Amino acid sequence: MPVIQTDALVIGAGPVGLFQVFQLGLLDIKAHVVDSLPHPGGQCAELYADKPIYDIPGTPRTTGRELVASLLQQIKPFGASFHLCQEVSTLAQQDDGRFLVETSRTSFLAKTIFIAAGVGSFQPKRLKIAGLDSFEGSQLFHHADESARFAGKNVLVVGGDEAAVDSAIRLAGPGPQQSKSVTLLHRRDVLQASAEVLAHFGALRESGAASFQVGQVTDITTEDGKLTAARITDVDGNTTALPVDCMLVLLGLSPRLGPLSQWGLAMERKQLQVDTEKFSTSIPGIFAVGDINTYPGKKKLILCGFHECTLAAYAAAEIIFPGQKIPFQYTTTSPKLHKLLGVELPRAD
């Protein structure tokens, strides 16, 4: 496995992790980013992508999806490399002070580490059906943005929240991504989605483009190593077989602290203890920002995480550029920052 050498490794691609990339970029520090999800955004993208957020400074109203898009646009000049669908398994400090970090697919040798893991690594909630997990990635999926794989297929969407309903709508709608058939399955006859989304799904049901069933998957049928049907048991105990080519299981996400708890970092109630000058953990060179850290007066707000990123970046610069004075500059007036950001100001005549 090749080793990627980097000045900074950010663990977590939620809003705070993305803003950490920005603050590092302003100090001319390149970063790599690792996240267990298949896309940047963390909780914002997974749990409230379309719900309004009102407490981002200077932004009266945004959504999780819009905030993530803005942050990705903001860090674009710095060319961060993303390593998605990967969870950090081990972290070990080397004799030269750097940290060897490994995932299932990638190894990093980093001068500094920034843990922006929120409340932990998000793992999809799974159906506990014997043999089902063997179809992961081929016929079984757990993320809504993977729906492009389902064109022309019989799809079973399992879940009852807005992400599940919205996915069923997208798969049933006209276009190149349209599935052959779409069935939404939920254990109750009440779906948790906005009135607009429910109305749209209701119209698709009336037209026959989508269907809805109340019940739970209790078994599967396979043939020649392929998933062919899901056996569904309704509230009365009756079981029927539904032919399926693919299953999209959207039962929500469960945060898991994972291997982080074994890295020898000082913790309190599953959160990393940090100082409030540098947001350094108990191991110099490893910083923690956002909901994963704790200190007196800590508030779990995105804007507080942004503040923490700034101080952590300046502290890291002292490690990455030893013996150099780190100048404090403003993006409004600094030609160097304008160059890093790729912006040009109009010349005064």
Short mmCIF file of C-alpha atoms in Angstrom, two decimals:
data_model
loop_
_atom_site.label_atom_id
_atom_site.label_comp_id
_atom_site.label_asym_id
_atom_site.label_seq_id
_atom_site.Cartn_x
_atom_site.Cartn_y
_atom_site.Cartn_z
CA MET A 1 0.00 0.00 0.00
CA PRO A 2 1.61 3.33 -1.07
CA VAL A 3 2.10 5.95 1.62
CA ILE A 4 0.84 9.50 0.98
CA GLN A 5 3.01 12.12 2.67
CA THR A 6 1.18 15.30 3.67
CA ASP A 7 1.52 18.29 5.97
CA ALA A 8 -2.03 17.90 7.26
CA LEU A 9 -4.60 15.14 7.41
CA VAL A 10 -8.19 16.05 8.27
CA ILE A 11 -10.32 13.20 9.59
CA GLY A 12 -13.94 14.07 8.87
CA ALA A 13 -15.47 15.93 5.92
CA GLY A 14 -18.36 17.63 7.66
CA PRO A 15 -18.71 21.45 7.69
CA VAL A 16 -16.03 21.88 10.38
CA GLY A 17 -13.61 19.55 8.61
CA LEU A 18 -14.14 21.43 5.34
CA PHE A 19 -13.57 24.79 7.03
CA GLN A 20 -10.40 23.37 8.58
CA VAL A 21 -9.15 22.77 5.03
CA PHE A 22 -9.88 26.44 4.26
CA GLN A 23 -8.03 27.80 7.28
CA LEU A 24 -5.04 25.57 6.53
CA GLY A 25 -5.12 26.71 2.92
CA LEU A 26 -4.86 30.35 3.96
CA LEU A 27 -1.59 29.41 5.67
CA ASP A 28 -0.40 27.64 2.50
CA ILE A 29 -0.83 24.20 4.05
CA LYS A 30 -2.15 21.46 1.78
CA ALA A 31 -4.47 18.85 3.27
CA HIS A 32 -5.85 15.41 2.61
CA VAL A 33 -9.33 14.56 3.94
CA VAL A 34 -10.67 11.15 5.01
CA ASP A 35 -14.33 10.36 5.65
CA SER A 36 -16.34 7.16 6.09
CA LEU A 37 -19.23 8.48 4.00
CA PRO A 38 -19.24 8.39 0.17
CA HIS A 39 -19.50 12.18 -0.08
CA PRO A 40 -18.44 15.29 1.87
CA GLY A 41 -20.89 16.89 4.27
CA GLY A 42 -21.10 14.73 7.39
CA GLN A 43 -24.24 15.23 9.47
CA CYS A 44 -25.37 18.15 7.31
CA ALA A 45 -25.50 16.02 4.18
CA GLU A 46 -26.93 12.91 5.81
CA LEU A 47 -29.28 14.10 8.55
CA TYR A 48 -30.57 17.52 7.50
CA ALA A 49 -29.58 18.09 3.89
CA ASP A 50 -32.75 20.04 3.11
CA LYS A 51 -33.66 21.38 6.55
CA PRO A 52 -33.08 25.07 7.26
CA ILE A 53 -30.11 26.31 9.32
CA TYR A 54 -30.38 29.85 10.69
CA ASP A 55 -27.23 30.40 12.78
CA ILE A 56 -24.42 30.51 10.22
CA PRO A 57 -22.86 34.02 10.48
CA GLY A 58 -23.83 36.31 7.62
CA THR A 59 -26.23 33.72 6.20
CA PRO A 60 -29.84 34.30 7.32
CA ARG A 61 -30.98 30.93 6.04
CA THR A 62 -29.32 27.94 4.41
CA THR A 63 -29.72 24.18 4.31
CA GLY A 64 -27.23 21.46 5.09
CA ARG A 65 -26.82 20.73 1.40
CA GLU A 66 -26.32 24.40 0.52
CA LEU A 67 -23.84 24.96 3.34
CA VAL A 68 -21.73 22.00 2.24
CA ALA A 69 -21.81 23.21 -1.38
CA SER A 70 -20.64 26.67 -0.28
CA LEU A 71 -17.81 25.24 1.80
CA LEU A 72 -16.66 23.01 -1.06
CA GLN A 73 -16.64 26.05 -3.34
CA GLN A 74 -14.69 28.01 -0.74
CA ILE A 75 -11.92 25.41 -0.43
CA LYS A 76 -11.68 24.74 -4.18
CA PRO A 77 -8.56 26.95 -4.66
CA PHE A 78 -6.61 24.79 -2.20
CA GLY A 79 -6.99 21.50 -4.06
CA ALA A 80 -7.64 19.23 -1.09
CA SER A 81 -7.62 15.50 -1.86
CA PHE A 82 -10.62 13.53 -0.58
CA HIS A 83 -10.48 9.86 0.42
CA LEU A 84 -14.11 8.83 0.88
CA CYS A 85 -15.73 5.60 2.06
CA GLN A 86 -12.70 5.08 4.27
CA GLU A 87 -12.45 4.89 8.04
CA VAL A 88 -9.18 5.48 9.84
CA SER A 89 -8.18 2.27 11.63
CA THR A 90 -4.76 3.00 13.15
CA LEU A 91 -2.71 6.04 14.11
CA ALA A 92 0.87 5.78 15.37
CA GLN A 93 3.49 8.46 15.95
CA GLN A 94 6.83 7.81 14.26
CA ASP A 95 10.36 8.52 15.49
CA ASP A 96 10.53 11.73 13.41
CA GLY A 97 7.35 13.08 15.03
CA ARG A 98 5.08 12.42 12.08
CA PHE A 99 1.98 10.24 12.29
CA LEU A 100 1.37 7.08 10.30
CA VAL A 101 -2.36 6.82 9.67
CA GLU A 102 -4.00 3.87 7.94
CA THR A 103 -7.41 3.12 6.47
CA SER A 104 -8.47 -0.07 4.71
CA ARG A 105 -7.18 1.34 1.42
CA THR A 106 -4.73 4.17 2.11
CA SER A 107 -1.75 5.01 4.32
CA PHE A 108 -0.74 8.55 5.23
CA LEU A 109 2.37 10.00 6.81
CA ALA A 110 1.28 13.36 8.18
CA LYS A 111 2.99 16.12 10.13
CA THR A 112 -0.29 17.14 11.76
CA ILE A 113 -3.70 15.53 12.28
CA PHE A 114 -7.04 17.30 12.62
CA ILE A 115 -9.84 15.18 14.03
CA ALA A 116 -13.16 16.67 12.91
CA ALA A 117 -15.18 13.51 13.35
CA GLY A 118 -18.29 15.08 14.87
CA VAL A 119 -19.98 12.55 17.12
CA GLY A 120 -18.09 9.72 15.47
CA SER A 121 -17.89 7.79 12.23
CA PHE A 122 -21.38 7.48 10.74
CA GLN A 123 -22.37 3.93 9.91
CA PRO A 124 -25.63 3.05 8.14
CA LYS A 125 -28.19 1.11 10.15
CA ARG A 126 -28.53 -2.32 8.56
CA LEU A 127 -31.15 -4.95 8.09
CA LYS A 128 -30.26 -8.02 10.13
CA ILE A 129 -31.02 -10.58 7.45
CA ALA A 130 -28.79 -13.64 7.03
CA GLY A 131 -26.75 -13.45 3.85
CA LEU A 132 -27.88 -9.95 2.84
CA ASP A 133 -24.59 -8.16 3.58
CA SER A 134 -22.80 -10.27 0.96
CA PHE A 135 -24.57 -8.19 -1.72
CA GLU A 136 -23.17 -4.89 -0.39
CA GLY A 137 -22.04 -2.70 -3.28
CA SER A 138 -23.58 -4.90 -5.98
CA GLN A 139 -27.28 -5.15 -5.15
CA LEU A 140 -27.45 -3.68 -1.62
CA PHE A 141 -26.81 0.02 -0.97
CA HIS A 142 -27.10 2.37 2.01
CA HIS A 143 -26.68 5.87 0.60
CA ALA A 144 -29.23 7.89 -1.33
CA ASP A 145 -26.70 9.31 -3.77
CA GLU A 146 -26.03 5.81 -5.13
CA SER A 147 -29.47 5.71 -6.80
CA ALA A 148 -27.97 6.30 -10.26
CA ARG A 149 -27.06 2.57 -10.22
CA PHE A 150 -30.71 1.52 -10.32
CA ALA A 151 -31.81 2.57 -13.82
CA GLY A 152 -34.11 -0.01 -15.42
CA LYS A 153 -34.17 -2.26 -12.33
CA ASN A 154 -36.74 -3.43 -9.80
CA VAL A 155 -35.82 -1.50 -6.67
CA LEU A 156 -36.94 -1.85 -3.08
CA VAL A 157 -36.36 1.26 -0.96
CA VAL A 158 -36.50 0.50 2.78
CA GLY A 159 -37.13 3.44 5.11
CA GLY A 160 -39.71 5.98 6.14
CA ASP A 161 -37.97 9.35 6.44
CA GLU A 162 -37.57 12.12 3.90
CA ALA A 163 -34.38 10.66 2.44
CA ALA A 164 -36.16 7.38 1.69
CA VAL A 165 -39.26 9.01 0.21
CA ASP A 166 -37.18 11.44 -1.83
CA SER A 167 -35.08 8.56 -3.19
CA ALA A 168 -38.21 6.66 -4.21
CA ILE A 169 -39.45 9.76 -6.02
CA ARG A 170 -36.16 10.25 -7.81
CA LEU A 171 -36.01 6.62 -8.93
CA ALA A 172 -39.62 6.57 -10.11
CA GLY A 173 -39.45 9.90 -11.93
CA PRO A 174 -38.91 10.19 -15.67
CA GLY A 175 -35.37 10.39 -16.97
CA PRO A 176 -32.34 8.20 -17.69
CA GLN A 177 -32.13 7.19 -14.00
CA GLN A 178 -35.71 5.84 -13.92
CA SER A 179 -36.06 2.37 -12.42
CA LYS A 180 -38.27 -0.36 -13.88
CA SER A 181 -40.28 -0.49 -10.65
CA VAL A 182 -39.98 1.22 -7.26
CA THR A 183 -41.45 0.00 -3.99
CA LEU A 184 -41.08 1.96 -0.76
CA LEU A 185 -41.28 -0.23 2.32
CA HIS A 186 -41.76 1.04 5.87
CA ARG A 187 -42.75 -0.73 9.06
CA ARG A 188 -45.56 1.78 9.67
CA ASP A 189 -48.06 3.53 7.38
CA VAL A 190 -46.81 6.96 8.50
CA LEU A 191 -43.93 8.53 6.54
CA GLN A 192 -41.77 11.30 8.03
CA ALA A 193 -41.41 13.81 5.19
CA SER A 194 -42.57 17.28 4.26
CA ALA A 195 -46.08 17.78 2.89
CA GLU A 196 -44.66 18.69 -0.52
CA VAL A 197 -42.57 15.51 -0.74
CA LEU A 198 -45.47 13.33 0.44
CA ALA A 199 -47.78 14.91 -2.15
CA HIS A 200 -45.28 14.20 -4.90
CA PHE A 201 -44.92 10.59 -3.79
CA GLY A 202 -48.70 10.25 -3.55
CA ALA A 203 -49.06 11.37 -7.16
CA LEU A 204 -46.52 8.76 -8.28
CA ARG A 205 -48.44 6.06 -6.42
CA GLU A 206 -51.70 7.08 -8.07
CA SER A 207 -50.09 6.94 -11.51
CA GLY A 208 -48.59 3.51 -10.80
CA ALA A 209 -45.01 4.77 -11.12
CA ALA A 210 -44.29 3.83 -7.49
CA SER A 211 -45.86 1.69 -4.79
CA PHE A 212 -45.86 1.65 -0.99
CA GLN A 213 -46.00 -1.31 1.37
CA VAL A 214 -46.21 -1.55 5.14
CA GLY A 215 -44.07 -4.29 6.60
CA GLN A 216 -40.51 -5.46 7.17
CA VAL A 217 -37.98 -7.51 5.25
CA THR A 218 -37.70 -10.83 7.10
CA ASP A 219 -35.76 -12.90 4.58
CA ILE A 220 -34.29 -12.89 1.08
CA THR A 221 -34.30 -15.24 -1.90
CA THR A 222 -31.19 -15.83 -3.98
CA GLU A 223 -30.44 -17.70 -7.17
CA ASP A 224 -27.04 -18.40 -8.76
CA GLY A 225 -25.34 -16.06 -6.29
CA LYS A 226 -27.70 -13.13 -6.97
CA LEU A 227 -30.40 -11.50 -4.88
CA THR A 228 -33.74 -12.14 -6.60
CA ALA A 229 -36.44 -11.31 -4.05
CA ALA A 230 -37.13 -9.88 -0.62
CA ARG A 231 -39.59 -11.66 1.62
CA ILE A 232 -41.81 -9.06 3.32
CA THR A 233 -43.90 -9.69 6.41
CA ASP A 234 -46.81 -7.31 7.03
CA VAL A 235 -48.33 -6.24 10.34
CA ASP A 236 -50.71 -9.23 10.30
CA GLY A 237 -47.87 -11.71 9.93
CA ASN A 238 -48.50 -12.48 6.27
CA THR A 239 -45.36 -12.97 4.16
CA THR A 240 -45.01 -12.33 0.43
CA ALA A 241 -42.04 -12.37 -1.94
CA LEU A 242 -41.25 -9.16 -3.83
CA PRO A 243 -38.95 -9.54 -6.86
CA VAL A 244 -35.98 -7.18 -6.54
CA ASP A 245 -32.81 -6.43 -8.45
CA CYS A 246 -31.53 -3.89 -5.92
CA MET A 247 -32.25 -2.77 -2.38
CA LEU A 248 -31.65 0.74 -1.09
CA VAL A 249 -31.78 0.60 2.71
CA LEU A 250 -32.17 4.04 4.29
CA LEU A 251 -32.83 3.45 7.97
CA GLY A 252 -30.66 6.31 9.15
CA LEU A 253 -27.13 6.50 10.46
CA SER A 254 -25.61 5.53 13.77
CA PRO A 255 -22.45 7.32 15.00
CA ARG A 256 -19.64 5.09 16.19
CA LEU A 257 -16.51 6.30 17.93
CA GLY A 258 -14.57 3.36 16.49
CA PRO A 259 -10.78 2.99 16.69
CA LEU A 260 -10.31 6.64 17.76
CA SER A 261 -10.79 5.55 21.38
CA GLN A 262 -7.67 3.37 21.11
CA TRP A 263 -5.23 6.08 20.00
CA GLY A 264 -4.11 7.05 23.51
CA LEU A 265 -5.76 10.50 23.46
CA ALA A 266 -7.18 11.97 26.66
CA MET A 267 -10.97 11.69 26.59
CA GLU A 268 -13.97 12.65 28.65
CA ARG A 269 -17.35 11.06 27.98
CA LYS A 270 -16.29 9.90 24.50
CA GLN A 271 -14.99 13.34 23.54
CA LEU A 272 -11.41 14.48 23.10
CA GLN A 273 -10.03 16.87 25.68
CA VAL A 274 -8.36 19.95 24.16
CA ASP A 275 -6.88 23.23 25.27
CA THR A 276 -8.59 26.41 24.10
CA GLU A 277 -5.43 28.13 22.87
CA LYS A 278 -4.50 25.68 20.13
CA PHE A 279 -7.25 23.05 20.27
CA SER A 280 -4.51 20.49 20.63
CA THR A 281 -5.28 17.11 22.10
CA SER A 282 -3.09 15.46 24.72
CA ILE A 283 -0.68 14.47 21.91
CA PRO A 284 1.07 17.50 20.32
CA GLY A 285 0.45 17.63 16.59
CA ILE A 286 -3.02 16.11 16.88
CA PHE A 287 -5.84 18.64 17.01
CA ALA A 288 -9.57 18.13 17.56
CA VAL A 289 -12.24 20.53 16.30
CA GLY A 290 -16.02 20.49 16.29
CA ASP A 291 -18.35 18.18 18.18
CA ILE A 292 -15.65 15.57 18.83
CA ASN A 293 -13.86 17.77 21.38
CA THR A 294 -14.69 19.01 24.85
CA TYR A 295 -13.50 21.88 27.06
CA PRO A 296 -15.05 24.14 29.71
CA GLY A 297 -17.90 26.11 28.15
CA LYS A 298 -18.03 23.98 25.00
CA LYS A 299 -21.05 24.60 22.77
CA LYS A 300 -21.84 22.15 19.96
CA LEU A 301 -22.48 24.67 17.22
CA ILE A 302 -21.05 24.79 13.71
CA LEU A 303 -19.93 28.40 14.16
CA CYS A 304 -17.97 27.42 17.30
CA GLY A 305 -16.25 24.71 15.30
CA PHE A 306 -15.24 27.29 12.69
CA HIS A 307 -13.53 29.36 15.41
CA GLU A 308 -11.69 26.29 16.66
CA CYS A 309 -10.40 25.55 13.14
CA THR A 310 -8.72 28.95 12.93
CA LEU A 311 -6.71 28.58 16.12
CA ALA A 312 -5.83 24.96 15.34
CA ALA A 313 -4.50 25.94 11.89
CA TYR A 314 -2.19 28.60 13.31
CA ALA A 315 -0.91 26.17 15.94
CA ALA A 316 -0.26 23.55 13.27
CA ALA A 317 1.66 26.04 11.13
CA GLU A 318 4.23 26.32 13.93
CA ILE A 319 4.85 22.57 13.59
CA ILE A 320 4.81 22.46 9.79
CA PHE A 321 7.02 25.53 9.37
CA PRO A 322 9.36 25.32 12.40
CA GLY A 323 11.36 28.44 13.14
CA GLN A 324 9.32 30.59 10.74
CA LYS A 325 7.25 33.52 11.82
CA ILE A 326 3.60 32.96 10.92
CA PRO A 327 2.21 36.33 9.80
CA PHE A 328 -1.38 37.24 10.57
CA GLN A 329 -3.09 38.49 7.41
CA TYR A 330 -6.55 39.63 6.32
CA THR A 331 -8.21 38.29 3.19
CA THR A 332 -9.42 41.83 2.42
CA THR A 333 -5.93 43.31 2.03
CA SER A 334 -3.29 40.58 1.67
CA PRO A 335 -1.91 40.09 -1.87
CA LYS A 336 -0.51 36.73 -0.77
CA LEU A 337 -3.93 35.50 0.34
CA HIS A 338 -5.49 36.86 -2.84
CA LYS A 339 -3.01 34.79 -4.82
CA LEU A 340 -3.73 31.65 -2.77
CA LEU A 341 -7.46 32.19 -3.24
CA GLY A 342 -7.06 32.88 -6.95
CA VAL A 343 -8.85 36.21 -6.79
CA GLU A 344 -7.93 39.48 -8.44
CA LEU A 345 -8.96 42.83 -7.10
CA PRO A 346 -9.74 45.68 -9.52
CA ARG A 347 -6.84 48.03 -9.99
CA ALA A 348 -7.22 51.59 -8.81
CA ASP A 349 -6.96 54.07 -11.73
#
